[in-house]
Amino acid sequence: MLIATAEEMRGLDAGTIQGRNIPSTLLMERAAEGILCACLSLLGTPEGKQAVVLSGPGNNGGDGVAVARLLREKGVQVRAFLVGKREKMTEDCREMERRLEGCGGRLEQFDPASEQQRQLILDADLLVDAIFGIGLHSDVQGVAADAIHYINRSTAKVVAADIASGVEADTGRILGCAASADRTVTFTLPKVGHYVGDGGLATGMLTVHSIGIPEDLVEALPERITAVDADWVKAHLPARPEDGHKGTFGKCYLLSGSTGYTGAPVLASHGAVRSGTGLVFLGVPEPIYPIAAMKTLEAMPHPLPSDGEGRVTTAALETICTKAAPCDAMLIGPGLGRSEETERLTAELLKRISLPVVLDADGINALSGHMDVLEERTAPLVLTPHDGEFARLGGDLSEKDRVGTASAFARKYGCVLVLKGHRTVTACPDGRVFVNTTGNSGMAKGGSGDTLAGLLTGLVAQGMEIGEAAAAAVWIHGRAGDLCAEELGQRAMTPSDLITRFSQVFLELE
């Protein structure tokens, strides 16, 4: 699903209201209907339930005031408060206040010093957060900060209108403080802040509700940022012809492992095999070859020259190049260990190998201080760092703009960047960005990244465009993690469990 920026959403609203002569108040009423559905799903039986609506003076606040009226009509006991100055109310917000008054309701002024109001918020069954919308770009202060503090102290279920107040729509940054929602109802298209960074944690369950923006206006938006879901992955997976053989489905070469890190090559090779690729070759340092040979039944391991610490050396360069030459994709890095030799070997391979390469873990670490290698390489390349590895590559996440930072890095170095974390971001050198929508903290265990790297390399070997393969692999990996969490729980699930669920995920996508 396409993700819109705040500016793009303002353009859609203007194009609808001014260009198509659709009243803004009609759009507001439709937005309120979507929020109402979320409210009722959380409340269950509305009779006797108490709700508090906290609305700002802008049009987002107008959505909230309209919801207050609709909740009253459903039999919910509602108190609506204006968080902000009445003189700043937009005309549409004032119109919704008039409609609320027409059915016997009232928009009261929020007073953080009022003990009665504070207790009302703390004891409510439902809170509607409509203080700020997607236009917020400065830290929350004053009475709005007080209101958000009360929301987060309450035991009530919280529904956010468009985006949780305090979340920056285009980055997911928390601007001072932010409401923590159980449900967020956004309109027409999701925003980056619903998924990425701390904003993703404040969103709760996300619902995208149509308010009648004309489809042709939406379709005219550039497909720059995409939220990856099952339909997207299904549409981009490579076909498997009925008369295909193992050569049809690609060959990949994995360079992985060292003494003390024998699990990484095994997990990576299993991930590659489960991706559907036809042949998987695995190069490992000679001391761990017996272990890899015993544990990789479907992949084909072979030993490589190593140093006294069991790490592969530059003496393996020609053998690796020869073995990789007939392949369609290559993985470098999981469990390689760190040494001057692995750094030189990685740099030489990136210069000589014209295959698409996935660089993971110690393959990424080998680039620290050698970023000129990336600038020289022209063949397709994927980097899969977590935040710490990204920092070692010179990436700066201090501004907490994961999408913008990842995109800038991918453009600068002409690579695909998979910035791993909660809602992993995949950025392509052509400006496309993919935001993942699957996964959970049960996957935060050693070896999980190895399985992803193998899966990704296998998809590339099957002919997928490299950026789309990365985005699809991240989603499949996360979906497998969600299945594990459902069946085993987040604490006990393992990276090996992830691999066994890949088949279930692929069945879901058929």
Short mmCIF file of C-alpha atoms in Angstrom, two decimals:
data_model
loop_
_atom_site.label_atom_id
_atom_site.label_comp_id
_atom_site.label_asym_id
_atom_site.label_seq_id
_atom_site.Cartn_x
_atom_site.Cartn_y
_atom_site.Cartn_z
CA MET A 1 0.00 0.00 0.00
CA LEU A 2 1.23 3.46 -0.88
CA ILE A 3 2.34 5.64 2.04
CA ALA A 4 1.59 9.35 1.73
CA THR A 5 3.48 12.30 3.14
CA ALA A 6 1.70 15.06 5.02
CA GLU A 7 2.20 17.38 2.04
CA GLU A 8 0.71 14.81 -0.34
CA MET A 9 -2.33 14.40 1.89
CA ARG A 10 -2.87 18.15 2.00
CA GLY A 11 -2.72 18.11 -1.80
CA LEU A 12 -5.29 15.32 -2.00
CA ASP A 13 -7.63 17.20 0.33
CA ALA A 14 -7.27 20.41 -1.66
CA GLY A 15 -7.75 18.62 -4.96
CA THR A 16 -10.93 17.00 -3.64
CA ILE A 17 -12.44 20.06 -2.00
CA GLN A 18 -11.46 22.73 -4.51
CA GLY A 19 -10.99 20.69 -7.65
CA ARG A 20 -13.97 18.35 -7.31
CA ASN A 21 -16.26 20.61 -5.24
CA ILE A 22 -16.72 18.06 -2.47
CA PRO A 23 -17.53 19.88 0.80
CA SER A 24 -14.80 19.66 3.42
CA THR A 25 -17.43 19.04 6.09
CA LEU A 26 -18.58 15.95 4.18
CA LEU A 27 -15.03 14.58 4.28
CA MET A 28 -14.94 15.36 8.00
CA GLU A 29 -18.19 13.49 8.61
CA ARG A 30 -16.85 10.48 6.72
CA ALA A 31 -13.67 10.56 8.77
CA ALA A 32 -15.75 10.65 11.95
CA GLU A 33 -17.71 7.61 10.81
CA GLY A 34 -14.48 5.65 10.47
CA ILE A 35 -13.34 6.69 13.94
CA LEU A 36 -16.77 5.81 15.33
CA CYS A 37 -16.48 2.24 14.04
CA ALA A 38 -13.17 1.82 15.87
CA CYS A 39 -14.66 3.29 19.03
CA LEU A 40 -17.64 0.96 19.00
CA SER A 41 -15.44 -2.08 18.37
CA LEU A 42 -13.49 -1.26 21.53
CA LEU A 43 -16.52 -0.32 23.64
CA GLY A 44 -18.69 -3.30 22.78
CA THR A 45 -22.15 -2.40 24.07
CA PRO A 46 -22.31 1.43 24.01
CA GLU A 47 -25.06 1.92 26.58
CA GLY A 48 -23.74 3.08 29.93
CA LYS A 49 -20.19 3.56 28.67
CA GLN A 50 -18.35 6.83 29.24
CA ALA A 51 -16.21 8.46 26.58
CA VAL A 52 -14.10 11.59 26.54
CA VAL A 53 -13.15 13.31 23.30
CA LEU A 54 -10.11 15.60 23.35
CA SER A 55 -10.05 17.83 20.29
CA GLY A 56 -7.66 20.49 19.10
CA PRO A 57 -8.86 23.64 17.32
CA GLY A 58 -7.83 22.45 13.84
CA ASN A 59 -9.59 20.21 11.37
CA ASN A 60 -8.29 17.11 13.12
CA GLY A 61 -10.10 18.42 16.17
CA GLY A 62 -13.19 18.85 14.00
CA ASP A 63 -13.09 15.11 13.31
CA GLY A 64 -13.10 14.54 17.06
CA VAL A 65 -16.03 16.89 17.70
CA ALA A 66 -18.01 15.08 14.99
CA VAL A 67 -17.20 11.75 16.66
CA ALA A 68 -18.50 13.10 19.97
CA ARG A 69 -21.87 13.76 18.31
CA LEU A 70 -21.99 10.33 16.68
CA LEU A 71 -21.13 8.60 19.96
CA ARG A 72 -23.95 10.49 21.70
CA GLU A 73 -26.34 9.31 19.04
CA LYS A 74 -25.27 5.73 19.78
CA GLY A 75 -26.10 6.10 23.47
CA VAL A 76 -22.58 6.64 24.81
CA GLN A 77 -22.16 9.17 27.63
CA VAL A 78 -19.79 11.69 26.05
CA ARG A 79 -17.88 14.72 27.27
CA ALA A 80 -16.01 16.69 24.60
CA PHE A 81 -13.17 19.10 25.41
CA LEU A 82 -11.36 21.69 23.33
CA VAL A 83 -7.62 21.45 23.93
CA GLY A 84 -6.38 24.82 22.77
CA LYS A 85 -7.63 28.32 22.13
CA ARG A 86 -11.15 28.80 20.85
CA GLU A 87 -10.10 31.73 18.65
CA LYS A 88 -7.88 29.34 16.68
CA MET A 89 -10.72 27.01 15.74
CA THR A 90 -11.09 26.44 12.00
CA GLU A 91 -14.45 27.07 10.38
CA ASP A 92 -15.02 23.35 9.86
CA CYS A 93 -14.28 22.66 13.51
CA ARG A 94 -16.78 25.38 14.49
CA GLU A 95 -19.36 23.81 12.22
CA MET A 96 -18.92 20.46 13.97
CA GLU A 97 -19.35 22.22 17.30
CA ARG A 98 -22.65 23.67 16.07
CA ARG A 99 -23.81 20.21 15.02
CA LEU A 100 -22.81 18.81 18.41
CA GLU A 101 -24.79 21.52 20.15
CA GLY A 102 -27.73 20.75 17.86
CA CYS A 103 -28.03 17.29 19.39
CA GLY A 104 -27.66 18.50 22.97
CA GLY A 105 -23.90 18.23 23.38
CA ARG A 106 -21.31 20.81 24.27
CA LEU A 107 -17.62 21.43 23.52
CA GLU A 108 -16.10 22.38 26.86
CA GLN A 109 -12.77 24.08 27.42
CA PHE A 110 -10.08 21.73 28.64
CA ASP A 111 -8.54 22.89 31.91
CA PRO A 112 -5.57 20.85 33.13
CA ALA A 113 -6.01 22.36 36.61
CA SER A 114 -9.51 20.88 36.91
CA GLU A 115 -9.48 17.82 39.16
CA GLN A 116 -12.95 16.91 37.89
CA GLN A 117 -11.75 16.81 34.27
CA ARG A 118 -8.61 14.91 35.18
CA GLN A 119 -10.62 12.25 37.01
CA LEU A 120 -13.12 12.06 34.17
CA ILE A 121 -10.32 11.25 31.72
CA LEU A 122 -8.69 8.74 34.07
CA ASP A 123 -11.98 6.89 34.69
CA ALA A 124 -13.40 6.90 31.15
CA ASP A 125 -14.04 3.72 29.19
CA LEU A 126 -12.90 5.34 25.95
CA LEU A 127 -10.76 8.30 24.96
CA VAL A 128 -10.66 9.84 21.49
CA ASP A 129 -7.40 11.63 20.75
CA ALA A 130 -8.04 14.34 18.14
CA ILE A 131 -5.68 17.00 19.47
CA PHE A 132 -3.16 17.12 16.63
CA GLY A 133 -3.18 15.66 13.13
CA ILE A 134 -0.49 15.09 10.53
CA GLY A 135 0.54 18.76 10.36
CA LEU A 136 2.46 18.81 13.65
CA HIS A 137 6.18 19.71 13.28
CA SER A 138 7.17 21.22 16.65
CA ASP A 139 7.30 19.89 20.18
CA VAL A 140 4.02 19.58 22.06
CA GLN A 141 3.76 22.08 24.89
CA GLY A 142 1.28 23.66 27.31
CA VAL A 143 -2.24 22.32 27.76
CA ALA A 144 -1.83 19.86 24.88
CA ALA A 145 1.08 18.21 26.70
CA ASP A 146 -1.06 18.05 29.85
CA ALA A 147 -3.89 16.40 27.91
CA ILE A 148 -1.55 13.81 26.42
CA HIS A 149 -0.15 13.11 29.88
CA TYR A 150 -3.69 12.40 31.15
CA ILE A 151 -4.42 10.17 28.15
CA ASN A 152 -1.37 8.04 28.84
CA ARG A 153 -2.21 7.70 32.53
CA SER A 154 -5.76 6.58 31.86
CA THR A 155 -6.81 2.93 31.74
CA ALA A 156 -9.30 3.74 28.97
CA LYS A 157 -9.04 2.42 25.45
CA VAL A 158 -7.64 5.13 23.17
CA VAL A 159 -8.59 5.79 19.56
CA ALA A 160 -6.42 8.31 17.70
CA ALA A 161 -7.87 10.37 14.85
CA ASP A 162 -5.50 10.19 11.84
CA ILE A 163 -2.31 9.88 13.91
CA ALA A 164 -1.48 9.74 17.60
CA SER A 165 -1.04 13.32 18.82
CA GLY A 166 2.64 14.19 19.16
CA VAL A 167 3.85 11.88 16.36
CA GLU A 168 5.47 13.53 13.34
CA ALA A 169 3.72 12.06 10.31
CA ASP A 170 6.68 11.96 7.93
CA THR A 171 9.28 10.47 10.31
CA GLY A 172 7.60 8.77 13.27
CA ARG A 173 9.52 10.99 15.69
CA ILE A 174 7.89 11.85 19.01
CA LEU A 175 7.69 15.62 19.25
CA GLY A 176 8.09 16.19 22.97
CA CYS A 177 5.42 13.69 24.02
CA ALA A 178 2.79 11.59 22.27
CA ALA A 179 -0.43 9.81 23.05
CA SER A 180 -0.26 6.03 23.08
CA ALA A 181 -3.23 4.66 21.11
CA ASP A 182 -4.86 1.26 21.06
CA ARG A 183 -6.32 2.01 17.64
CA THR A 184 -5.49 4.66 15.06
CA VAL A 185 -7.87 5.46 12.23
CA THR A 186 -6.16 7.25 9.38
CA PHE A 187 -7.70 8.43 6.15
CA THR A 188 -7.15 7.44 2.51
CA LEU A 189 -3.50 6.35 2.93
CA PRO A 190 -1.18 5.53 5.84
CA LYS A 191 1.77 7.72 6.78
CA VAL A 192 5.37 6.88 7.65
CA GLY A 193 4.78 7.80 11.29
CA HIS A 194 2.23 5.02 11.64
CA TYR A 195 4.94 2.41 11.18
CA VAL A 196 8.43 3.72 11.77
CA GLY A 197 10.27 4.79 14.91
CA ASP A 198 8.52 5.52 18.19
CA GLY A 199 5.47 6.66 16.24
CA GLY A 200 4.92 3.09 15.14
CA LEU A 201 4.78 2.05 18.79
CA ALA A 202 2.24 4.79 19.58
CA THR A 203 -0.12 3.83 16.74
CA GLY A 204 -1.61 0.58 18.03
CA MET A 205 -3.78 -1.24 15.51
CA LEU A 206 -3.97 0.82 12.31
CA THR A 207 -7.09 1.16 10.18
CA VAL A 208 -7.04 3.00 6.85
CA HIS A 209 -10.49 4.46 6.22
CA SER A 210 -11.71 5.86 2.92
CA ILE A 211 -13.35 9.27 3.10
CA GLY A 212 -14.10 9.59 -0.61
CA ILE A 213 -10.92 11.09 -2.04
CA PRO A 214 -11.23 10.40 -5.81
CA GLU A 215 -9.18 7.38 -6.87
CA ASP A 216 -7.61 9.15 -9.82
CA LEU A 217 -6.07 11.73 -7.47
CA VAL A 218 -4.62 8.98 -5.30
CA GLU A 219 -3.30 7.04 -8.30
CA ALA A 220 -1.51 10.16 -9.55
CA LEU A 221 0.76 10.21 -6.49
CA PRO A 222 4.33 8.97 -7.03
CA GLU A 223 4.89 5.49 -5.61
CA ARG A 224 7.92 6.52 -3.58
CA ILE A 225 7.14 4.95 -0.19
CA THR A 226 5.27 1.65 0.09
CA ALA A 227 3.97 -0.27 3.08
CA VAL A 228 4.71 -3.89 2.17
CA ASP A 229 1.85 -6.31 2.78
CA ALA A 230 0.84 -9.80 1.67
CA ASP A 231 -0.77 -8.62 -1.56
CA TRP A 232 2.36 -6.71 -2.56
CA VAL A 233 4.64 -9.67 -1.88
CA LYS A 234 2.34 -12.06 -3.74
CA ALA A 235 2.35 -9.77 -6.76
CA HIS A 236 6.16 -9.58 -6.87
CA LEU A 237 7.29 -13.12 -6.15
CA PRO A 238 8.83 -14.85 -9.19
CA ALA A 239 6.68 -17.38 -11.02
CA ARG A 240 7.51 -21.08 -10.82
CA PRO A 241 6.85 -22.69 -14.22
CA GLU A 242 5.50 -26.22 -14.08
CA ASP A 243 8.27 -27.52 -16.30
CA GLY A 244 11.05 -25.84 -14.30
CA HIS A 245 14.14 -27.69 -13.07
CA LYS A 246 16.76 -26.79 -10.46
CA GLY A 247 18.63 -24.64 -12.96
CA THR A 248 15.46 -22.67 -13.69
CA PHE A 249 15.23 -21.35 -10.17
CA GLY A 250 18.68 -19.88 -9.81
CA LYS A 251 21.91 -20.63 -8.01
CA CYS A 252 23.39 -18.74 -5.10
CA TYR A 253 26.78 -18.76 -3.39
CA LEU A 254 27.12 -18.06 0.33
CA LEU A 255 30.40 -17.08 2.01
CA SER A 256 29.87 -17.49 5.72
CA GLY A 257 31.12 -18.78 9.04
CA SER A 258 34.27 -19.06 11.15
CA THR A 259 35.43 -20.97 14.20
CA GLY A 260 32.98 -20.17 16.98
CA TYR A 261 30.32 -19.04 14.49
CA THR A 262 29.22 -22.33 12.97
CA GLY A 263 25.50 -21.64 13.19
CA ALA A 264 25.53 -18.66 10.83
CA PRO A 265 26.36 -20.56 7.62
CA VAL A 266 23.89 -23.31 8.50
CA LEU A 267 21.03 -20.88 9.13
CA ALA A 268 21.85 -18.78 6.07
CA SER A 269 21.98 -21.83 3.80
CA HIS A 270 18.71 -23.18 5.18
CA GLY A 271 17.11 -19.77 4.58
CA ALA A 272 18.35 -19.77 0.99
CA VAL A 273 17.12 -23.31 0.34
CA ARG A 274 13.68 -22.48 1.77
CA SER A 275 13.44 -19.44 -0.51
CA GLY A 276 12.84 -21.75 -3.47
CA THR A 277 16.17 -21.29 -5.20
CA GLY A 278 17.44 -24.29 -7.16
CA LEU A 279 21.04 -24.69 -5.95
CA VAL A 280 22.85 -23.32 -2.91
CA PHE A 281 26.65 -23.40 -2.64
CA LEU A 282 28.28 -22.65 0.69
CA GLY A 283 31.90 -21.66 1.23
CA VAL A 284 33.18 -21.98 4.81
CA PRO A 285 36.62 -21.93 6.47
CA GLU A 286 38.24 -25.36 6.42
CA PRO A 287 38.12 -25.93 10.24
CA ILE A 288 34.29 -25.75 10.33
CA TYR A 289 33.70 -27.60 7.08
CA PRO A 290 32.86 -30.92 8.81
CA ILE A 291 30.19 -29.20 10.90
CA ALA A 292 28.66 -27.40 7.91
CA ALA A 293 28.75 -30.59 5.82
CA MET A 294 26.91 -32.53 8.51
CA LYS A 295 24.22 -29.89 9.11
CA THR A 296 23.46 -28.73 5.55
CA LEU A 297 21.81 -31.59 3.73
CA GLU A 298 20.35 -29.52 0.86
CA ALA A 299 23.16 -26.99 0.38
CA MET A 300 26.59 -27.90 -1.00
CA PRO A 301 29.41 -26.77 1.30
CA HIS A 302 33.11 -26.71 0.47
CA PRO A 303 36.19 -25.79 2.57
CA LEU A 304 38.24 -22.62 2.12
CA PRO A 305 41.72 -21.63 3.35
CA SER A 306 41.68 -20.06 6.80
CA ASP A 307 43.97 -18.45 9.38
CA GLY A 308 44.90 -19.79 12.79
CA GLU A 309 41.68 -18.39 14.26
CA GLY A 310 39.48 -20.26 11.81
CA ARG A 311 38.63 -17.25 9.62
CA VAL A 312 38.70 -17.34 5.83
CA THR A 313 41.67 -15.57 4.22
CA THR A 314 42.51 -13.87 0.94
CA ALA A 315 44.06 -17.16 -0.21
CA ALA A 316 40.47 -18.24 -0.84
CA LEU A 317 39.82 -15.42 -3.33
CA GLU A 318 40.30 -17.32 -6.59
CA THR A 319 38.37 -20.37 -5.39
CA ILE A 320 35.45 -18.20 -4.31
CA CYS A 321 35.39 -16.31 -7.59
CA THR A 322 35.44 -19.58 -9.55
CA LYS A 323 32.66 -21.15 -7.46
CA ALA A 324 30.52 -18.02 -7.59
CA ALA A 325 30.94 -17.36 -11.33
CA PRO A 326 28.05 -19.58 -12.53
CA CYS A 327 25.71 -18.35 -9.78
CA ASP A 328 22.98 -15.71 -9.91
CA ALA A 329 23.50 -14.08 -6.48
CA MET A 330 26.03 -14.10 -3.67
CA LEU A 331 25.94 -13.56 0.09
CA ILE A 332 29.00 -12.37 2.02
CA GLY A 333 29.25 -12.03 5.75
CA PRO A 334 27.26 -14.04 8.30
CA GLY A 335 29.65 -15.26 10.98
CA LEU A 336 32.83 -14.46 8.99
CA GLY A 337 34.53 -12.85 11.97
CA ARG A 338 36.59 -9.67 11.82
CA SER A 339 40.22 -9.41 10.74
CA GLU A 340 42.36 -7.53 8.26
CA GLU A 341 42.20 -10.56 5.99
CA THR A 342 38.39 -10.68 5.94
CA GLU A 343 38.33 -6.94 5.24
CA ARG A 344 40.68 -7.29 2.26
CA LEU A 345 38.85 -10.35 0.98
CA THR A 346 35.47 -8.61 1.16
CA ALA A 347 36.80 -5.55 -0.64
CA GLU A 348 38.35 -7.65 -3.42
CA LEU A 349 35.18 -9.69 -3.87
CA LEU A 350 33.07 -6.56 -4.19
CA LYS A 351 35.46 -5.30 -6.87
CA ARG A 352 35.62 -8.55 -8.83
CA ILE A 353 32.20 -10.13 -8.41
CA SER A 354 29.67 -8.73 -10.88
CA LEU A 355 26.78 -10.77 -9.46
CA PRO A 356 24.19 -9.14 -7.22
CA VAL A 357 25.71 -9.32 -3.74
CA VAL A 358 24.02 -9.30 -0.33
CA LEU A 359 26.40 -7.98 2.33
CA ASP A 360 25.42 -8.92 5.88
CA ALA A 361 26.87 -8.90 9.40
CA ASP A 362 30.70 -9.13 9.30
CA GLY A 363 30.58 -8.42 5.57
CA ILE A 364 29.18 -5.01 6.51
CA ASN A 365 31.69 -4.58 9.33
CA ALA A 366 34.48 -5.21 6.83
CA LEU A 367 33.48 -2.02 5.02
CA SER A 368 34.09 0.22 8.04
CA GLY A 369 36.66 2.73 6.89
CA HIS A 370 36.53 1.42 3.31
CA MET A 371 33.38 3.06 1.97
CA ASP A 372 35.20 3.96 -1.23
CA VAL A 373 34.64 0.33 -2.25
CA LEU A 374 30.90 1.03 -2.46
CA GLU A 375 31.45 4.10 -4.58
CA GLU A 376 33.50 2.07 -7.06
CA ARG A 377 31.07 -0.85 -7.36
CA THR A 378 28.47 -0.72 -10.16
CA ALA A 379 26.86 -4.17 -9.84
CA PRO A 380 23.76 -4.56 -7.62
CA LEU A 381 24.44 -4.60 -3.89
CA VAL A 382 22.29 -5.00 -0.77
CA LEU A 383 23.48 -3.99 2.71
CA THR A 384 21.51 -5.33 5.69
CA PRO A 385 22.72 -3.46 8.81
CA HIS A 386 21.07 -3.06 12.17
CA ASP A 387 21.48 0.37 13.78
CA GLY A 388 24.91 -0.35 15.26
CA GLU A 389 26.31 -1.64 11.97
CA PHE A 390 24.75 1.29 10.14
CA ALA A 391 26.55 3.69 12.47
CA ARG A 392 29.85 1.96 11.66
CA LEU A 393 29.14 2.64 7.99
CA GLY A 394 28.75 6.33 8.77
CA GLY A 395 24.97 6.35 8.99
CA ASP A 396 23.54 8.95 11.37
CA LEU A 397 20.14 8.28 12.94
CA SER A 398 20.36 11.09 15.48
CA GLU A 399 17.49 12.93 13.77
CA LYS A 400 15.31 9.80 14.15
CA ASP A 401 14.26 9.97 10.51
CA ARG A 402 14.84 6.36 9.50
CA VAL A 403 13.17 6.65 6.09
CA GLY A 404 14.94 9.86 5.11
CA THR A 405 18.33 8.71 6.40
CA ALA A 406 18.12 5.29 4.76
CA SER A 407 17.00 6.80 1.46
CA ALA A 408 19.84 9.32 1.45
CA PHE A 409 22.41 6.57 2.12
CA ALA A 410 21.04 4.33 -0.65
CA ARG A 411 21.16 7.18 -3.15
CA LYS A 412 24.68 8.23 -2.14
CA TYR A 413 26.22 4.77 -2.45
CA GLY A 414 24.01 3.34 -5.20
CA CYS A 415 22.97 0.34 -3.11
CA VAL A 416 19.85 -1.16 -1.59
CA LEU A 417 19.86 -0.56 2.17
CA VAL A 418 17.87 -2.82 4.49
CA LEU A 419 17.90 -0.88 7.77
CA LYS A 420 16.78 -3.54 10.21
CA GLY A 421 14.71 -2.89 13.32
CA HIS A 422 11.11 -2.42 14.30
CA ARG A 423 9.36 -1.96 10.94
CA THR A 424 12.50 -2.48 8.85
CA VAL A 425 13.06 0.11 6.13
CA THR A 426 14.34 -0.95 2.69
CA ALA A 427 15.66 1.96 0.61
CA CYS A 428 16.65 1.77 -3.06
CA PRO A 429 19.08 4.00 -4.98
CA ASP A 430 16.28 5.14 -7.32
CA GLY A 431 14.38 6.70 -4.39
CA ARG A 432 11.88 3.95 -3.70
CA VAL A 433 11.39 3.06 -0.04
CA PHE A 434 9.62 0.01 1.39
CA VAL A 435 8.39 -0.11 4.99
CA ASN A 436 7.80 -3.54 6.48
CA THR A 437 4.59 -4.37 8.36
CA THR A 438 5.44 -7.75 9.95
CA GLY A 439 7.63 -9.09 12.73
CA ASN A 440 7.93 -8.94 16.51
CA SER A 441 10.54 -8.76 19.26
CA GLY A 442 10.69 -12.55 19.55
CA MET A 443 12.86 -12.38 16.44
CA ALA A 444 15.51 -10.36 18.31
CA LYS A 445 17.81 -13.35 18.78
CA GLY A 446 21.22 -14.25 17.39
CA GLY A 447 20.84 -16.03 14.06
CA SER A 448 17.65 -14.32 12.95
CA GLY A 449 19.57 -12.03 10.60
CA ASP A 450 21.39 -15.01 9.08
CA THR A 451 18.09 -16.60 8.07
CA LEU A 452 16.96 -13.33 6.49
CA ALA A 453 20.21 -12.93 4.57
CA GLY A 454 19.92 -16.42 3.11
CA LEU A 455 16.27 -15.95 2.20
CA LEU A 456 17.02 -12.62 0.52
CA THR A 457 19.92 -14.04 -1.49
CA GLY A 458 17.75 -16.92 -2.65
CA LEU A 459 15.03 -14.60 -3.90
CA VAL A 460 17.56 -12.52 -5.81
CA ALA A 461 18.99 -15.69 -7.35
CA GLN A 462 15.51 -16.52 -8.66
CA GLY A 463 15.48 -13.34 -10.70
CA MET A 464 13.68 -10.83 -8.51
CA GLU A 465 14.65 -7.18 -8.87
CA ILE A 466 17.05 -6.65 -5.98
CA GLY A 467 15.14 -3.93 -4.11
CA GLU A 468 11.86 -5.81 -4.38
CA ALA A 469 13.57 -9.04 -3.31
CA ALA A 470 14.88 -7.30 -0.20
CA ALA A 471 11.46 -5.88 0.71
CA ALA A 472 9.75 -9.22 0.08
CA ALA A 473 12.33 -11.16 2.10
CA VAL A 474 11.91 -8.83 5.07
CA TRP A 475 8.12 -9.25 4.96
CA ILE A 476 8.26 -13.06 4.62
CA HIS A 477 10.82 -13.26 7.43
CA GLY A 478 8.62 -11.10 9.66
CA ARG A 479 5.47 -13.03 8.80
CA ALA A 480 7.26 -16.27 9.72
CA GLY A 481 8.20 -14.61 12.99
CA ASP A 482 4.58 -13.68 13.65
CA LEU A 483 3.50 -17.27 13.02
CA CYS A 484 6.16 -18.48 15.45
CA ALA A 485 4.99 -15.99 18.07
CA GLU A 486 1.41 -17.19 17.71
CA GLU A 487 2.35 -20.84 18.04
CA LEU A 488 5.36 -20.79 20.38
CA GLY A 489 5.39 -17.40 22.08
CA GLN A 490 7.98 -14.69 21.61
CA ARG A 491 10.28 -15.83 24.41
CA ALA A 492 10.85 -19.40 23.24
CA MET A 493 10.84 -19.03 19.45
CA THR A 494 14.17 -19.46 17.67
CA PRO A 495 15.70 -18.58 14.29
CA SER A 496 15.42 -22.24 13.33
CA ASP A 497 11.70 -22.01 14.01
CA LEU A 498 11.50 -19.09 11.59
CA ILE A 499 12.91 -21.18 8.77
CA THR A 500 10.37 -23.95 9.32
CA ARG A 501 7.57 -21.38 8.94
CA PHE A 502 8.80 -20.06 5.57
CA SER A 503 6.88 -22.86 3.84
CA GLN A 504 3.66 -21.85 5.61
CA VAL A 505 4.16 -18.23 4.56
CA PHE A 506 4.70 -19.21 0.91
CA LEU A 507 1.54 -21.34 1.05
CA GLU A 508 -0.39 -18.30 2.31
CA LEU A 509 0.90 -16.33 -0.68
CA GLU A 510 -0.19 -18.86 -3.31
#
